[in-house]
CSV table of C-alpha atoms in Angstrom, one decimal:
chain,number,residue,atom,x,y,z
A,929,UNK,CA,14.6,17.2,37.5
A,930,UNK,CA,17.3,17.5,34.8
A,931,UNK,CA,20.0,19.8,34.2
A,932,UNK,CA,21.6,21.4,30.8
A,933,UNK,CA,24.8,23.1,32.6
A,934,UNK,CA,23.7,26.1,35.0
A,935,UNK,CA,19.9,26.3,34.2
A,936,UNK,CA,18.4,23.6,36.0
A,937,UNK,CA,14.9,22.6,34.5
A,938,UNK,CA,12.0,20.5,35.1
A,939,UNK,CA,11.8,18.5,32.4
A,940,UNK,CA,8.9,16.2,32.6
A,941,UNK,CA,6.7,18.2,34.8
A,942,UNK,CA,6.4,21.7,33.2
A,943,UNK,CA,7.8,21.2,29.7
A,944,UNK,CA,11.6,22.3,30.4
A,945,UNK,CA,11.0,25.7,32.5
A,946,UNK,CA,12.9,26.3,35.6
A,947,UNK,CA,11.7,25.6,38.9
A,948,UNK,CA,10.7,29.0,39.6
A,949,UNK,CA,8.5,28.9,36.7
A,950,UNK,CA,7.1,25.6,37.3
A,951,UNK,CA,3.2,26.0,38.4
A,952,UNK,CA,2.2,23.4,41.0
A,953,UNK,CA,5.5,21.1,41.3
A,954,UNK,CA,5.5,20.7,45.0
A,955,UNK,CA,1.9,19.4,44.7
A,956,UNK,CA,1.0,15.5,44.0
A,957,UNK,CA,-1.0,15.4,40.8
A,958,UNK,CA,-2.2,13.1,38.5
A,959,UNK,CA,-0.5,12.9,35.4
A,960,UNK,CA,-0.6,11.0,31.9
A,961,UNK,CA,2.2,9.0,32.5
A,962,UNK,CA,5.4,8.9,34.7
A,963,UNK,CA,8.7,10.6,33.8
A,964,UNK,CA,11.3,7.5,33.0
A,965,UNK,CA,14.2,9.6,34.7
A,966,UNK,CA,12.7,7.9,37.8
A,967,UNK,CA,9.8,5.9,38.3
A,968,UNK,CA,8.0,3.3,40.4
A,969,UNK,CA,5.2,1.0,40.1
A,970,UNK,CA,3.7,-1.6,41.4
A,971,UNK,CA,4.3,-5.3,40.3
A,972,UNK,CA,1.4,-6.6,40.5
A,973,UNK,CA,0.2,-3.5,38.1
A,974,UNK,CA,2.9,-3.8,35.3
A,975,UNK,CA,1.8,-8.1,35.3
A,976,UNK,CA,-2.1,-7.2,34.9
A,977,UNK,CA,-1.2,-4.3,32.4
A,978,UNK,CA,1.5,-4.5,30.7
A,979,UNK,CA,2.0,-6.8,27.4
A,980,UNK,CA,4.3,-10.1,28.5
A,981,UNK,CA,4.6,-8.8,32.1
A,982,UNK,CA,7.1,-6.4,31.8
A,983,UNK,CA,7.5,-2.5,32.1
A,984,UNK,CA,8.4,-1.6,28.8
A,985,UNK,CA,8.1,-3.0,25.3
A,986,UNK,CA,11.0,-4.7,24.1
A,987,UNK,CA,10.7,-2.9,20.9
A,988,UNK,CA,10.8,0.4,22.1
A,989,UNK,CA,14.3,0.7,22.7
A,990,UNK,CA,14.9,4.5,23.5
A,991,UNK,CA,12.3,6.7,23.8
A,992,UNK,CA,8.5,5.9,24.1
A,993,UNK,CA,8.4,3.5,27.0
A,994,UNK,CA,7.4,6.1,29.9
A,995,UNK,CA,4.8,7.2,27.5
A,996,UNK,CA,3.5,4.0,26.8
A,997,UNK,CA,3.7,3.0,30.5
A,998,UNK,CA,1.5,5.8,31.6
A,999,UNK,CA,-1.4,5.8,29.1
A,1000,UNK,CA,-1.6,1.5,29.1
A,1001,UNK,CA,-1.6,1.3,33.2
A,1002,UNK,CA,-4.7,4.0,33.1
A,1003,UNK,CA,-6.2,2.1,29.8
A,1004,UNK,CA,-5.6,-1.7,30.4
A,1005,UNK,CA,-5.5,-1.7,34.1
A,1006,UNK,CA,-7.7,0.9,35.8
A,1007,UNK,CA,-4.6,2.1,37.2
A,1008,UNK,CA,-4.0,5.6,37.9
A,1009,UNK,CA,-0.7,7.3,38.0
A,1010,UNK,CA,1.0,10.3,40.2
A,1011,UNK,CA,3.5,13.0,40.3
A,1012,UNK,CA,4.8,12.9,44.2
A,1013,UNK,CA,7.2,15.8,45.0
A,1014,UNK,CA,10.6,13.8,46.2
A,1015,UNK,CA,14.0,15.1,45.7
A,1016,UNK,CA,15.4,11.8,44.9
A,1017,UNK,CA,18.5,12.7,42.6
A,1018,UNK,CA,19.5,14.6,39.2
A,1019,UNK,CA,18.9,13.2,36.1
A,1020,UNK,CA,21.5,14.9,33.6
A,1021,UNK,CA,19.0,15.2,30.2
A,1022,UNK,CA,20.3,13.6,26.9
A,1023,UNK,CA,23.9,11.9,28.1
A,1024,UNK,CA,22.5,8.8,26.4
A,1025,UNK,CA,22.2,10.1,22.7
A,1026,UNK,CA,23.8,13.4,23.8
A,1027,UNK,CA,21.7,15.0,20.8
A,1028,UNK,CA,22.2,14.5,16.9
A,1029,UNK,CA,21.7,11.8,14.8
A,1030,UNK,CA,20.6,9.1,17.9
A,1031,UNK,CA,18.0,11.8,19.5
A,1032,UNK,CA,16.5,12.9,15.9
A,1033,UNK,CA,16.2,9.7,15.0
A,1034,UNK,CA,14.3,7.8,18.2
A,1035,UNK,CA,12.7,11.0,19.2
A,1036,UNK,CA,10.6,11.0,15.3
A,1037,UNK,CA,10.1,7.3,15.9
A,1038,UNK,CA,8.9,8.1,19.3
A,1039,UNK,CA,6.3,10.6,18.4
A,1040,UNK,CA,5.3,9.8,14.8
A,1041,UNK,CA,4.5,6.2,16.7
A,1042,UNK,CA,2.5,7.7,19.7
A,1043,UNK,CA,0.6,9.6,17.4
A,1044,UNK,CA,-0.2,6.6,15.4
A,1045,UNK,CA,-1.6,4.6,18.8
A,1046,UNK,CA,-3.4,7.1,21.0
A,1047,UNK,CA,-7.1,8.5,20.4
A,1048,UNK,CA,-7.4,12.0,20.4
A,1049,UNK,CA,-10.2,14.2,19.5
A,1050,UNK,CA,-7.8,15.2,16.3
A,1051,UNK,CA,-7.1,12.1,15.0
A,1052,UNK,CA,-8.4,10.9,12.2
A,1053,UNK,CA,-8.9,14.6,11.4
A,1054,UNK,CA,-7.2,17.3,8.7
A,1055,UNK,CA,-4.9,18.6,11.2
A,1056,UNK,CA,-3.6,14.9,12.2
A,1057,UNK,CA,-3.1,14.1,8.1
A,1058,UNK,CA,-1.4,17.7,7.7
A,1059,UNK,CA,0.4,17.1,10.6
A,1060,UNK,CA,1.8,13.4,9.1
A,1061,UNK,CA,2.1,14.9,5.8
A,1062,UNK,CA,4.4,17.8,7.2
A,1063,UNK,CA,7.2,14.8,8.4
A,1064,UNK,CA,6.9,13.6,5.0
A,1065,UNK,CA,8.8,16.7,4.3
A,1066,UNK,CA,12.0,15.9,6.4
A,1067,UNK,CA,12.8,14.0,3.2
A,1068,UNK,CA,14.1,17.2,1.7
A,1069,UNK,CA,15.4,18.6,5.0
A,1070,UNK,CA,16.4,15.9,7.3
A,1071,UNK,CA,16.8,12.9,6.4
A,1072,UNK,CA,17.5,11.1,9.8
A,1073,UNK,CA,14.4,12.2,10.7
A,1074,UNK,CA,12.7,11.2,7.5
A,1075,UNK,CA,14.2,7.5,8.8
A,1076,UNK,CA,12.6,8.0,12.3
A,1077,UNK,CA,9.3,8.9,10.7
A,1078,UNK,CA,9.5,5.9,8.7
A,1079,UNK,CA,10.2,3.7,11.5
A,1080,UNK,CA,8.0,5.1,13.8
A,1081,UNK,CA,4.9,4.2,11.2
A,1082,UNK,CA,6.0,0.5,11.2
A,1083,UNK,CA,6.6,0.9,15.1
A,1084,UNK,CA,3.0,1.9,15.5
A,1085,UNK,CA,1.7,-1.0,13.7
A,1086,UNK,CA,3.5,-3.3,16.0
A,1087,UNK,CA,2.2,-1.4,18.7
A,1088,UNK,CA,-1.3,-1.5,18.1
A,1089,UNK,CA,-1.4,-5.5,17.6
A,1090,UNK,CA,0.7,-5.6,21.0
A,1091,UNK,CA,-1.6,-2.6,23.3
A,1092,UNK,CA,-3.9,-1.4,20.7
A,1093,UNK,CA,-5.4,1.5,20.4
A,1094,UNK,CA,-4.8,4.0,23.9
A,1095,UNK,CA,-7.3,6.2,24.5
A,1096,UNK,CA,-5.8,9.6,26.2
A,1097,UNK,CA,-8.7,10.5,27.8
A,1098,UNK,CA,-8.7,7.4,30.0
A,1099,UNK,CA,-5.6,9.2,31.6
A,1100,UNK,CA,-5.5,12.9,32.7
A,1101,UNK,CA,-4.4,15.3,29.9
A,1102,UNK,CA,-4.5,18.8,29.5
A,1103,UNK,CA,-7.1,19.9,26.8
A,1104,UNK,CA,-5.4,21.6,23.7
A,1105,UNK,CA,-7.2,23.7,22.0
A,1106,UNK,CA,-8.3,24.1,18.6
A,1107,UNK,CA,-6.1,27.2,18.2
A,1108,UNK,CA,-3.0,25.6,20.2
A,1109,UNK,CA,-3.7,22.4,17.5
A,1110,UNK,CA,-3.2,24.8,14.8
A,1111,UNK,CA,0.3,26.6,16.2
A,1112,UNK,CA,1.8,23.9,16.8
A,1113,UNK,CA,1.3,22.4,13.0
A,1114,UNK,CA,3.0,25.6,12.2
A,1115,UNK,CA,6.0,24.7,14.6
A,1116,UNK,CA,4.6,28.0,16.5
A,1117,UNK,CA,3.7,26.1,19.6
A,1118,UNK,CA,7.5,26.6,20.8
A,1119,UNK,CA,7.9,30.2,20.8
A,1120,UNK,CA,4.5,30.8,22.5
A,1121,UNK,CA,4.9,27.8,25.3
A,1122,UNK,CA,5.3,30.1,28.0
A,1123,UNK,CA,1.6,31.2,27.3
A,1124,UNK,CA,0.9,27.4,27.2
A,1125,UNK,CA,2.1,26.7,30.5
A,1126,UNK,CA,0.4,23.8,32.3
A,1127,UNK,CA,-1.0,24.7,35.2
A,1128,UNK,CA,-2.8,22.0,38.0
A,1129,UNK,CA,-6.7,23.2,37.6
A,1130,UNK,CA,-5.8,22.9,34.1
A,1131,UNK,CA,-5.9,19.3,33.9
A,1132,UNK,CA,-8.9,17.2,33.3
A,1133,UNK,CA,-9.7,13.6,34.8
A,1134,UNK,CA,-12.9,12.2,33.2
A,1135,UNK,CA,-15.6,10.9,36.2
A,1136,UNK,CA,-15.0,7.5,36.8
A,1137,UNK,CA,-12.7,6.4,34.1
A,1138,UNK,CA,-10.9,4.2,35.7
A,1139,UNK,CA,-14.3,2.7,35.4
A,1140,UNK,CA,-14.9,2.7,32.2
A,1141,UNK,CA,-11.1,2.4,30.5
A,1142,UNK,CA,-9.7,-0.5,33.5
């Protein structure tokens, strides 16, 4: 859970909405990969898995490393990973960058690097080179984030000779849609994410993947 002042939120689980808007949260579910606010794993898992041993990649920094954590245990290991519904604490969301420069920065690099390193049905694909091509215009509008973009390109390259390439659909993911591709290329994904809602019979779990990816 996190909390911006009053409104308290579920960050990692349903994409920021309030509890009572939050489909499924007192349900165990899969998920693609575990919310950093608080996590556990196994040690035997992150020493199979994970590059040098460890739970995170030392280049990663801020940002990124839940991600990463996620899709590489259900990619490298066979490993699956779970939302459990404990009330365990509050996580207070952003008091490390507390938003500006540090969170536009590491938030580009985080994303324009996952993008770069995960398989999805659209990469290699005219939305995912329209999407790149649209950072390249932070340039002219933000250049912080022009820097993160940058970075997050070289990032990727370390990534992939550290992980390689993840495949999402090793993990559960929720299928996006061609037009849901589309609105959110046209930063229109925001102002409709109510309709996009995640909701638990939503997700998809491929037949013995753990099978096929471990």
């Amino acid at each position: 859970m996190g909390s911006q002042g009053p409104r308290l939120e579920v960050r990692g689980i349903c994409n920021g909405f309030v509890i009572d808007e939050c489909p499924g949260i007192n349900k165990e579910h899969y998920v693609t990969y575990p919310d950093g606010a608080y996590t556990v794993a196994r040690v035997n898992a992150i020493k199979r898995a994970m590059p040098d041993g460890k739970p995170f990649i030392d280049e990663t920094f801020l940002y990124l490393d839940d991600n990463l954590l996620g899709l590489i245990l259900w990619n490298k290991g066979g490993y699956q990973v779970k939302y459990v519904p404990i009330d365990a604490g509050m996580h207070y969301v952003s008091k490390t960058t507390r938003g500006g420069f540090l969170s536009d920065f590491y938030g580009t690099r985080s994303t324009t690097a996952l993008s770069d390193v995960v398989e999805t049905r659209y990469s290699n694909t005219l939305i995912s080179a329209l999407r790149k091509s649209r950072r390249l215009l932070y340039i002219f509008i933000n250049k912080t984030r022009y820097q993160g973009f940058i970075d997050g390109t070289r990032f990727a390259k370390i990534l992939l000779k550290k992980v390689g390439r993840l495949n999402l659909y090793c993990a559960t993911y929720h299928e996006v849609t061609l037009p849901e591709a589309i609105s959110e290329l046209f930063l229109l994904r925001y102002r409709l994410s109510k309709i996009y809602t995640v909701k638990l019979n939503e997700l998809k779990i491929k037949d013995n993947v753990t099978k096929r990816c471990g």
